Amino acid sequence: MAANARHQVNDTLTPRTYQLEMLEQSLKQNIIVAMDTGSGKTNIAVLRMEAELEMCGEKMIWFLCPTVVLVEQQHQVVSSQLPSVPTRLLSGNDGVDRWSEQSIWDNALENVRIVVCTHQVLLDALIHGFVRMESIALLVFDEAHNCIRGHPSNRIMQAFYHARRHQEKLHLPKILGLTASPVMRGNVEGLQTIEHNLNAISKTPKLNRDELLMYVHRPEMIAMMYPDTEPAAPPLLQCLLQAYASLEIESDPEILRLQEESNGKYLEVRNSRKTYCHDQMKRLVRRAKELNTELGSYAAEMFIRRCVHNFQAQRGAARSILRSATDDDKTYLSEILDSFDVSGEETNISSDLHLSPKARLLLGLLAREFKSGTAAIVFVKTRAAVALLFTLLTQHPLTKSVLRVGTFVGTSNGQTRGSNISDIADAKGQRGTLEELRVGTKNLVIATSVCEEGINIPVCNLVVCFDHPPNLKSFIQRRGRARNLTSKYIVMFPTGQEKLLANWNKSEAEMKKLYMDDMRRLEEIRDLEGLEQGHREFAIKSTGAKLTLLDAIQHLYHFCSVIPASAYTDMKPLFTFETLDSGVSARVVLPNCLDPSIREFHSVRTWMTERWARMDAAFEAYVSLHRAGLVNDNLLPLGVSDDETVRMLEEIAIRPAMVRVDAQCDPWSGIATAWQSVETICHLKVTIHSAEGPLISMGVIAPLHLPHLVDLGLHLDSKSTLHAKFNQPTELGDDEHIVAVAQEITSLLIGSAFPSRIKHNQQDFPLLFVPYDNSRDLRSWLECTRGSLNWAGDFGSKQDSNELGIVRDQSKPGRAFIFQSIEHRSPERQVCEPDLLLKVSRFPKKVDFSQQIPRSIDEVLDNFIFLDPKNCRVDKLPLVYSRFATFIPSILHHVENALLTEQLCNGILAPADMSNGSDVLAAISAPVAQEVNNYQRLEFIGDSILKMLTAIALMADHPMWHEGYLSRAKDHVVSNGRLAVSAQATGLDKYVRNESFKGKKWRPIYNSDINGIENAKKRELSTKTLADVVEALIGAAYVGGGYERVLSCLSIFLPEISWLPLQQRNLVLLEAACGQTSTTLPPNLDNLERLIGHAFECKTLILTAVTHPSHLALPGTHSSSYQRLEYLGDAILDWIISRIIFSAGDQAKNTLPPSRMTAIRAATVNASFLAFCCFSRTISINIAEVLPTKFNKPPQFNQGEKKVNMVDFLRRGPGFALTSALKATHKRFNILESVIVSALDHERIYPWAAFMALAPEKVFSDMIESVLGAVYVDSKGDFQACEKFLQLLGIIKWVESAVTRDIECRHPKERLSPLAGNRTVRYQVWKESDPEGSLDSSMGVGQVVESQELFTFGKGSYRCKLLVGDDEVCEVQGWNRVEAETAAAERGVSILQAQQALQERNETMVNQTR
């Protein structure tokens, strides 16, 4: 393969002699190729990689670049130059930072020889042991000058290269560096540092330098001077400066928090004024002043205006620009920024705009320099300058018709950038900017320094440095972008700084002289090794993952960042320091969602600085997290929970909507096989009953005992139903004579009713039907009933149609009739008709009698027909037997279901001892099968009990897991994808009934068609159907055998979990909870227990149940937040509510449809309803009220009381944001309480809109669920204790009321959809303060409250206009967007229902007048 690769490279790449010189040097030793931009350093790398591929065996080559843009560019070059070599591009855009399993990396790198990626990707892979240094043959460092200090490239070398150098027999990869500027600043020491870090010598061509100069096109260097003046501040900037100058540090939220916490940092932070809000305002002021100086007053005003608008638009968003800000910080900043008048339109860019001298110089330069074919890059210092300069150049009269402008800024999504209110640059849509410059779609790009390094744009012939380069590296790199033959490199300087240009040229010459010296050796700089202040290392032998002090803080922050965040909660680790005589000691406290035993850690020694003490404490914490099982052997958290990672994991193991599975197994094969060697004949009696009594009894003969058969309903039409009742079978022995006669009789019966469907030469039916009359000889009976007679003589005198057989008209073959009477021709009839006529009715063609038939499609049988007797023959088989024969297909289908169920119960479900066959049959029957019962009701209860038992099992098995891990694991176990896989793995898919019994297609079954034939057909089933069947079987197990049988059933389908008895799990949970002792308990614990209605044996449980994640634990306390208990309580609540609804449906004789059950549950367990119940449940606490008294009189008291609810007991962290939010919700509750109570008690429709208006904080529903979880654990799993708590809250009362009163619980949007029909439903929503035309349209289906007149809506409220098709149905108002949409949908339902009723009345009146 290497030879082929070499051949292709030589065909596509012709190396220059100086490049070969560098290749030769690289093959001898590690080098840094130092050559000008455009000289072909990448080509040298390609040649070097090609050579290495021939020598390295199975090892890989890693090509490392500093930016994603450069990675993409270099990957394109490498893959095109080495087309036969498998290459892989990896960057943060691919989500590699979330590849948390070795198998993912193995799959991604399988057969790959060259990887092109950023330095950070390889560093992370090495740190976590996914990639090992011994697997790498060659490391190529593009832009090698970055290998200094803490850059990822240097960290790779220090931690994973230099650490191995002095260990014998350890493989080290070869190094090749590429750079145009081997120093960042103009000093010799900088070059020596880079060479040491890369363990390489800097080299530049010497033997073939003349050729190099032929390919390097230095641009014309032009320095342009502008006056360095200080402009006056425009009005908006003056307001900003005044606001900044008037900031009171004592009012800053961070100062208030530190003061409230009595934190030792209070004085330090107050004196330094380094708070989050102060820094944001300082940065905003600094940037505005810079823009005022650099671009002019228009830029400063426009910048401030955009910053304020961005902040106002995003401060409440889930993904805000202020990700690092607390709610208090946002409120504080809002008060400042909202005071600025930013109304009106932005400044219009015109020729008389007040610009800075520097900006006017740039405008003139671009207008003068630009002509056809010009392609330029303008480098600016800040992202804000990029945005505002873009506005200037695209709108100014001098340039707007000449320039096609694009922008390019950094795409980093780091935390610091995401927390900057002064960042107005938008990186969206810039991905193709550089390519557009290459192809000419754009002719100018405004960029920050991110565009300096390595970007290949050969057409670029003009580079302008709007701000002079900050160092020698930037000067050289920017110059390298202008690589066209006739290029210009223009640097703008303020007057008086011209000497900078001369200094850079001089420094560059000195550097070239230095790295051209061949006599230098690495020994001169090796004294730099071993200067680290501290060294600790924790390594995982199995994976090679390694943790050092330098990595510990980063790892710890990452661990905390992937814990599911809660509102008003800072999930970052908290560090504190203590100064001792021996140095500084650090303590770190992790979020309180973790177990108390792994929340607090200290540095193992004292240090000279806080920085190293902090790293030491973080190291201890992370190692302990690994030992606790929260960090895997790759030193990564067990998983992550952000949306992007979930999406990526779903793509790695995607669940198809449909899968190919085996066809349904044939339950008749066992019967067919038994007929081949009959030992005992079983005889079963089946009797057809009507409302008046039995009609006929028949015998069913089988070669073995049939399963128990329940009564079968036979629906003749929408009003008439017969019942087939089956008696216990008896044994007849092995009588071949009986079998032979029974086969003939069965053929006669089926042939009488279905003459066109039977094979007259086959009689080997799996089940045989005979008259149930032991006193008569079957052979004689057969001879008497076989055949037919012509209608003649006295035969027609019989008047009982049951004594006669089917009448068949020979002139109309295939038609069968039932004799009614003999009629004489009336005088009105035609003379040509015979004198004697047979009055008959049609013999029914119906085959499937198991389904209830709606009246609208009843078969019409009461129309009589008159036949000529001469053309008629009459079957000798009495009609009653032919009528029975029409039931045979339905009876056979009934037996087939019983056989299938028995086979499943005795096979896959045998360990669960599932004896309730009817429930099992329902569980495996999809709705499309149209069986009497399908799996939907059982799936409803099975889904709930599965989630509940899974939640309990995982919580008991993993006492250290926080709620995020538990939820993710539970979601995986109960997911449709997992259950579908289980159904296929166990073979359950073969038993799923997804096809209905179609009478029209029914044909008799014959043993000879079954025996020896394997059903190799496949069918497609949805994975949801497979999952639903598993859940339905779990539900059937519960109905038939309680929790014990459910656990046995779960062991079959989900063997990865040990499904221990529920009592054992409950004891484990209680023991784990009681092990978390707390030194202090709140003094009002008794009142809380009284409110809950449960006296806790384990007091820690109630303490934990009311501890919010924001609560800051004091040193020495061990209480956790309520999140684990809330996780458990959520599952317990869902189960209890589901069980009550399901039982109510059973009591109502299955009249409660699954959709209604789901709607009632959704209405009960939603956060708004639970919050309402949380507020509604109060107790009174006696409080002594001091009465006013006269001077010198003893005080007098009045016994008062205070009502408290559960939230009043919430333990939460400092800060007024959460408190304000809770108060606001309580205020809305007080307004809405009477409306909601009245609707719940008296109305027939669930008040969805009113609940949406309540818009409670999630903490309310969380508390109910966490307390419910605590009650469950403390009571050792006593569901009665849990139900008692829910009764106190009024939840169970509401559920029972919803069932008995038939309350409409569907969401209004769901109810609106069928009323709208095929018309599109749209919701146009806007804020009341917005102009009416500013609409936000969303698609959907909706509902409304009838009580809006009770509320006051002011500025900031929402209006919603509901449109159905082209018709405007209504317009409503609400406190929030969701309420407005819900209210619109609710009102829309009322209006459309009224319109529909009016239309039906009008149609009725029209029909009556006709």
Short mmCIF file of C-alpha atoms in Angstrom, two decimals, residues 866-1166:
data_model
loop_
_atom_site.label_atom_id
_atom_site.label_comp_id
_atom_site.label_asym_id
_atom_site.label_seq_id
_atom_site.Cartn_x
_atom_site.Cartn_y
_atom_site.Cartn_z
CA PHE A 866 -88.46 -15.47 -5.52
CA LEU A 867 -87.00 -18.48 -7.35
CA ASP A 868 -88.42 -21.01 -9.81
CA PRO A 869 -88.43 -24.37 -7.99
CA LYS A 870 -87.55 -26.20 -11.18
CA ASN A 871 -84.14 -24.55 -11.19
CA CYS A 872 -83.41 -25.20 -7.51
CA ARG A 873 -81.63 -27.90 -5.57
CA VAL A 874 -81.59 -28.19 -1.81
CA ASP A 875 -78.66 -29.42 0.31
CA LYS A 876 -79.46 -32.45 2.45
CA LEU A 877 -77.32 -30.92 5.21
CA PRO A 878 -79.72 -29.05 7.51
CA LEU A 879 -79.31 -25.29 7.50
CA VAL A 880 -78.36 -25.16 11.19
CA TYR A 881 -75.11 -26.99 10.39
CA SER A 882 -74.34 -24.73 7.46
CA ARG A 883 -74.90 -21.75 9.71
CA PHE A 884 -72.48 -23.28 12.20
CA ALA A 885 -70.00 -23.78 9.37
CA THR A 886 -69.90 -20.01 8.82
CA PHE A 887 -68.57 -19.72 12.39
CA ILE A 888 -65.71 -22.21 11.80
CA PRO A 889 -63.21 -19.53 10.54
CA SER A 890 -63.83 -17.42 13.64
CA ILE A 891 -63.56 -20.48 15.91
CA LEU A 892 -60.32 -21.53 14.21
CA HIS A 893 -58.93 -18.00 14.64
CA HIS A 894 -59.92 -18.14 18.30
CA VAL A 895 -58.13 -21.48 18.74
CA GLU A 896 -55.11 -20.15 16.82
CA ASN A 897 -54.83 -17.24 19.26
CA ALA A 898 -55.00 -19.67 22.19
CA LEU A 899 -52.32 -21.91 20.65
CA LEU A 900 -50.05 -18.93 19.97
CA THR A 901 -50.50 -17.65 23.50
CA GLU A 902 -49.84 -21.09 25.02
CA GLN A 903 -46.69 -21.49 22.92
CA LEU A 904 -45.41 -18.08 24.07
CA CYS A 905 -46.24 -18.73 27.73
CA ASN A 906 -44.57 -22.16 27.69
CA GLY A 907 -41.54 -20.84 25.81
CA ILE A 908 -40.13 -17.34 26.20
CA LEU A 909 -42.38 -16.43 29.14
CA ALA A 910 -42.01 -19.72 31.00
CA PRO A 911 -39.79 -18.23 33.76
CA ALA A 912 -42.50 -15.67 34.49
CA ASP A 913 -45.27 -18.31 34.85
CA MET A 914 -47.73 -16.25 32.80
CA SER A 915 -51.04 -18.08 33.13
CA ASN A 916 -53.43 -15.26 32.19
CA GLY A 917 -53.67 -16.13 28.50
CA SER A 918 -56.23 -13.46 27.59
CA ASP A 919 -53.95 -10.71 28.84
CA VAL A 920 -50.96 -12.23 27.07
CA LEU A 921 -52.93 -12.38 23.82
CA ALA A 922 -53.93 -8.74 24.22
CA ALA A 923 -50.28 -7.83 24.96
CA ILE A 924 -49.00 -9.29 21.68
CA SER A 925 -51.82 -7.86 19.56
CA ALA A 926 -51.12 -4.54 17.89
CA PRO A 927 -54.12 -2.25 17.31
CA VAL A 928 -53.92 -2.93 13.57
CA ALA A 929 -54.60 -6.63 14.27
CA GLN A 930 -58.15 -5.61 15.29
CA GLU A 931 -58.44 -8.23 17.99
CA VAL A 932 -61.09 -7.85 20.67
CA ASN A 933 -58.39 -6.41 22.97
CA ASN A 934 -55.03 -4.95 21.92
CA TYR A 935 -51.92 -4.03 23.87
CA GLN A 936 -52.63 -0.31 24.44
CA ARG A 937 -54.15 -0.50 27.93
CA LEU A 938 -51.59 -3.02 29.15
CA GLU A 939 -48.77 -0.99 27.59
CA PHE A 940 -50.01 2.03 29.54
CA ILE A 941 -49.57 0.27 32.87
CA GLY A 942 -46.50 -1.71 31.79
CA ASP A 943 -44.61 1.40 30.69
CA SER A 944 -45.17 3.00 34.09
CA ILE A 945 -44.20 0.01 36.22
CA LEU A 946 -41.11 -0.58 34.06
CA LYS A 947 -39.91 2.97 34.67
CA MET A 948 -40.64 2.73 38.37
CA LEU A 949 -38.85 -0.56 38.96
CA THR A 950 -35.93 0.52 36.77
CA ALA A 951 -35.58 3.75 38.74
CA ILE A 952 -35.56 1.85 42.03
CA ALA A 953 -33.06 -0.76 40.80
CA LEU A 954 -30.61 1.80 39.41
CA MET A 955 -30.81 4.00 42.48
CA ALA A 956 -30.17 1.03 44.78
CA ASP A 957 -27.33 -0.35 42.64
CA HIS A 958 -25.57 3.01 42.23
CA PRO A 959 -25.69 4.97 45.49
CA MET A 960 -22.99 7.37 44.26
CA TRP A 961 -24.61 8.29 40.96
CA HIS A 962 -26.15 11.72 40.73
CA GLU A 963 -29.52 12.27 39.11
CA GLY A 964 -28.01 12.92 35.69
CA TYR A 965 -26.35 9.50 35.50
CA LEU A 966 -29.44 7.78 36.90
CA SER A 967 -31.82 9.45 34.43
CA ARG A 968 -29.58 8.72 31.49
CA ALA A 969 -29.24 5.06 32.48
CA LYS A 970 -32.99 4.72 33.07
CA ASP A 971 -33.81 6.36 29.78
CA HIS A 972 -31.56 3.87 28.02
CA VAL A 973 -33.07 0.84 29.77
CA VAL A 974 -36.67 1.83 29.08
CA SER A 975 -36.07 3.28 25.62
CA ASN A 976 -37.97 1.94 22.66
CA GLY A 977 -34.70 1.07 20.98
CA ARG A 978 -33.53 -1.09 23.89
CA LEU A 979 -36.87 -2.85 24.27
CA ALA A 980 -37.11 -3.48 20.53
CA VAL A 981 -33.67 -5.09 20.56
CA SER A 982 -34.77 -7.24 23.50
CA ALA A 983 -37.91 -8.33 21.65
CA GLN A 984 -35.80 -9.50 18.71
CA ALA A 985 -33.13 -11.11 20.86
CA THR A 986 -35.65 -13.22 22.78
CA GLY A 987 -37.62 -14.16 19.67
CA LEU A 988 -40.70 -12.31 20.85
CA ASP A 989 -41.03 -10.66 17.44
CA LYS A 990 -42.34 -13.96 16.02
CA TYR A 991 -45.41 -13.75 18.27
CA VAL A 992 -46.45 -10.17 17.57
CA ARG A 993 -49.84 -10.01 15.86
CA ASN A 994 -49.90 -7.07 13.49
CA GLU A 995 -52.28 -8.34 10.82
CA SER A 996 -56.03 -8.48 11.20
CA PHE A 997 -58.14 -11.59 10.55
CA LYS A 998 -59.56 -10.93 7.09
CA GLY A 999 -62.62 -13.04 6.46
CA LYS A 1000 -62.69 -12.39 2.74
CA LYS A 1001 -59.21 -13.90 2.37
CA TRP A 1002 -59.83 -16.86 4.67
CA ARG A 1003 -59.10 -20.32 3.30
CA PRO A 1004 -59.18 -23.68 5.12
CA ILE A 1005 -55.89 -24.89 6.62
CA TYR A 1006 -54.52 -28.33 5.72
CA ASN A 1007 -51.90 -30.32 7.61
CA SER A 1008 -50.09 -31.22 4.41
CA ASP A 1009 -49.58 -27.51 3.71
CA ILE A 1010 -48.03 -27.02 7.17
CA ASN A 1011 -45.80 -30.04 7.80
CA GLY A 1012 -42.14 -29.69 6.92
CA ILE A 1013 -42.37 -26.11 5.71
CA GLU A 1014 -40.18 -23.56 7.48
CA ASN A 1015 -41.60 -20.06 7.34
CA ALA A 1016 -38.61 -18.12 6.03
CA LYS A 1017 -40.59 -15.01 5.20
CA LYS A 1018 -39.74 -11.72 6.80
CA ARG A 1019 -41.98 -8.82 7.70
CA GLU A 1020 -41.44 -5.26 8.78
CA LEU A 1021 -42.41 -4.05 12.23
CA SER A 1022 -41.86 -0.66 13.80
CA THR A 1023 -39.46 -0.65 16.73
CA LYS A 1024 -42.11 1.18 18.72
CA THR A 1025 -44.53 -1.70 18.20
CA LEU A 1026 -41.91 -4.17 19.44
CA ALA A 1027 -41.22 -1.97 22.47
CA ASP A 1028 -44.93 -1.55 23.16
CA VAL A 1029 -45.43 -5.34 23.14
CA VAL A 1030 -42.65 -5.78 25.71
CA GLU A 1031 -44.22 -3.12 27.93
CA ALA A 1032 -47.66 -4.66 27.47
CA LEU A 1033 -46.35 -8.08 28.55
CA ILE A 1034 -44.87 -6.40 31.62
CA GLY A 1035 -48.33 -4.93 32.25
CA ALA A 1036 -49.93 -8.34 31.76
CA ALA A 1037 -47.45 -9.80 34.26
CA TYR A 1038 -48.50 -7.21 36.82
CA VAL A 1039 -52.22 -7.79 36.24
CA GLY A 1040 -51.80 -11.55 36.55
CA GLY A 1041 -49.19 -11.83 39.28
CA GLY A 1042 -48.17 -8.53 40.84
CA TYR A 1043 -44.63 -7.23 41.33
CA GLU A 1044 -43.05 -10.67 41.71
CA ARG A 1045 -44.19 -11.78 38.28
CA VAL A 1046 -43.19 -8.44 36.79
CA LEU A 1047 -39.63 -8.91 38.07
CA SER A 1048 -39.52 -12.37 36.53
CA CYS A 1049 -40.72 -10.91 33.25
CA LEU A 1050 -38.11 -8.14 33.39
CA SER A 1051 -35.38 -10.72 33.92
CA ILE A 1052 -36.33 -12.21 30.56
CA PHE A 1053 -36.24 -9.01 28.55
CA LEU A 1054 -33.71 -6.86 30.44
CA PRO A 1055 -31.14 -9.27 31.88
CA GLU A 1056 -28.46 -6.57 32.26
CA ILE A 1057 -30.11 -5.56 35.55
CA SER A 1058 -30.42 -7.86 38.54
CA TRP A 1059 -34.13 -7.66 39.27
CA LEU A 1060 -34.00 -8.39 42.97
CA PRO A 1061 -37.16 -8.51 45.10
CA LEU A 1062 -38.65 -5.10 45.70
CA GLN A 1063 -38.39 -5.48 49.47
CA GLN A 1064 -34.66 -6.09 49.19
CA ARG A 1065 -34.20 -3.00 47.02
CA ASN A 1066 -36.18 -0.88 49.47
CA LEU A 1067 -33.96 -1.95 52.37
CA VAL A 1068 -30.84 -1.05 50.40
CA LEU A 1069 -32.24 2.42 49.68
CA LEU A 1070 -33.11 2.98 53.34
CA GLU A 1071 -29.72 1.82 54.58
CA ALA A 1072 -27.95 4.14 52.12
CA ALA A 1073 -30.09 7.09 53.21
CA CYS A 1074 -29.65 6.48 56.92
CA GLY A 1075 -25.90 6.26 56.41
CA GLN A 1076 -25.91 9.97 55.48
CA THR A 1077 -26.01 11.49 58.93
CA SER A 1078 -26.37 15.22 59.41
CA THR A 1079 -25.07 17.20 62.33
CA THR A 1080 -27.97 19.64 62.29
CA LEU A 1081 -31.64 19.32 61.47
CA PRO A 1082 -33.97 22.28 60.97
CA PRO A 1083 -35.97 23.05 64.12
CA ASN A 1084 -39.28 23.13 62.21
CA LEU A 1085 -38.95 19.53 61.05
CA ASP A 1086 -42.04 18.49 63.00
CA ASN A 1087 -44.17 21.06 61.17
CA LEU A 1088 -42.89 19.80 57.84
CA GLU A 1089 -43.71 16.22 58.82
CA ARG A 1090 -47.18 17.36 59.82
CA LEU A 1091 -47.65 19.02 56.44
CA ILE A 1092 -46.47 15.89 54.64
CA GLY A 1093 -48.50 13.60 56.85
CA HIS A 1094 -45.62 11.20 57.52
CA ALA A 1095 -43.36 10.82 60.55
CA PHE A 1096 -39.90 9.98 59.25
CA GLU A 1097 -37.80 7.35 60.92
CA CYS A 1098 -34.77 8.52 58.96
CA LYS A 1099 -34.68 12.29 59.46
CA THR A 1100 -31.93 12.73 56.88
CA LEU A 1101 -34.44 11.84 54.18
CA ILE A 1102 -36.76 14.73 54.91
CA LEU A 1103 -33.80 17.09 55.15
CA THR A 1104 -32.53 15.97 51.77
CA ALA A 1105 -36.00 16.14 50.22
CA VAL A 1106 -36.24 19.90 50.82
CA THR A 1107 -32.65 20.86 49.93
CA HIS A 1108 -32.43 22.80 46.66
CA PRO A 1109 -29.34 22.31 44.45
CA SER A 1110 -28.40 25.95 45.07
CA HIS A 1111 -28.00 25.32 48.80
CA LEU A 1112 -24.42 25.83 49.96
CA ALA A 1113 -23.44 23.22 52.53
CA LEU A 1114 -21.40 24.47 55.44
CA PRO A 1115 -18.11 22.71 56.20
CA GLY A 1116 -18.76 19.47 58.01
CA THR A 1117 -22.40 19.07 56.92
CA HIS A 1118 -23.34 16.16 54.70
CA SER A 1119 -26.76 16.81 53.28
CA SER A 1120 -27.32 16.40 49.56
CA SER A 1121 -29.80 18.09 47.26
CA TYR A 1122 -33.17 16.55 46.53
CA GLN A 1123 -32.35 15.53 42.96
CA ARG A 1124 -31.87 11.79 43.52
CA LEU A 1125 -35.08 11.62 45.55
CA GLU A 1126 -36.87 13.70 42.92
CA TYR A 1127 -35.70 11.20 40.29
CA LEU A 1128 -37.21 8.37 42.35
CA GLY A 1129 -40.36 10.27 43.27
CA ASP A 1130 -41.06 11.10 39.63
CA ALA A 1131 -41.23 7.38 38.82
CA ILE A 1132 -43.27 6.59 41.96
CA LEU A 1133 -45.78 9.34 41.16
CA ASP A 1134 -46.18 8.20 37.58
CA TRP A 1135 -46.75 4.62 38.74
CA ILE A 1136 -49.31 5.44 41.41
CA ILE A 1137 -51.32 7.68 39.10
CA SER A 1138 -51.15 5.16 36.24
CA ARG A 1139 -52.27 2.33 38.51
CA ILE A 1140 -55.24 4.31 39.80
CA ILE A 1141 -56.33 5.24 36.28
CA PHE A 1142 -55.87 1.67 35.05
CA SER A 1143 -57.85 0.23 37.94
CA ALA A 1144 -60.61 2.76 37.36
CA GLY A 1145 -60.77 1.57 33.76
CA ASP A 1146 -61.12 -2.04 34.89
CA GLN A 1147 -63.91 -1.10 37.26
CA ALA A 1148 -65.61 0.67 34.36
CA LYS A 1149 -65.49 -2.63 32.42
CA ASN A 1150 -62.78 -1.47 30.04
CA THR A 1151 -64.73 1.59 28.96
CA LEU A 1152 -61.76 3.92 29.61
CA PRO A 1153 -59.83 4.08 26.31
CA PRO A 1154 -56.02 4.27 26.36
CA SER A 1155 -55.96 7.77 24.87
CA ARG A 1156 -58.13 9.03 27.70
CA MET A 1157 -55.98 7.27 30.28
CA THR A 1158 -52.89 8.99 28.84
CA ALA A 1159 -54.62 12.38 28.82
CA ILE A 1160 -55.66 12.08 32.49
CA ARG A 1161 -52.12 11.10 33.50
CA ALA A 1162 -50.60 14.00 31.53
CA ALA A 1163 -53.00 16.42 33.19
CA THR A 1164 -52.08 15.06 36.63
CA VAL A 1165 -48.29 14.81 36.58
CA ASN A 1166 -47.50 18.06 34.73
#
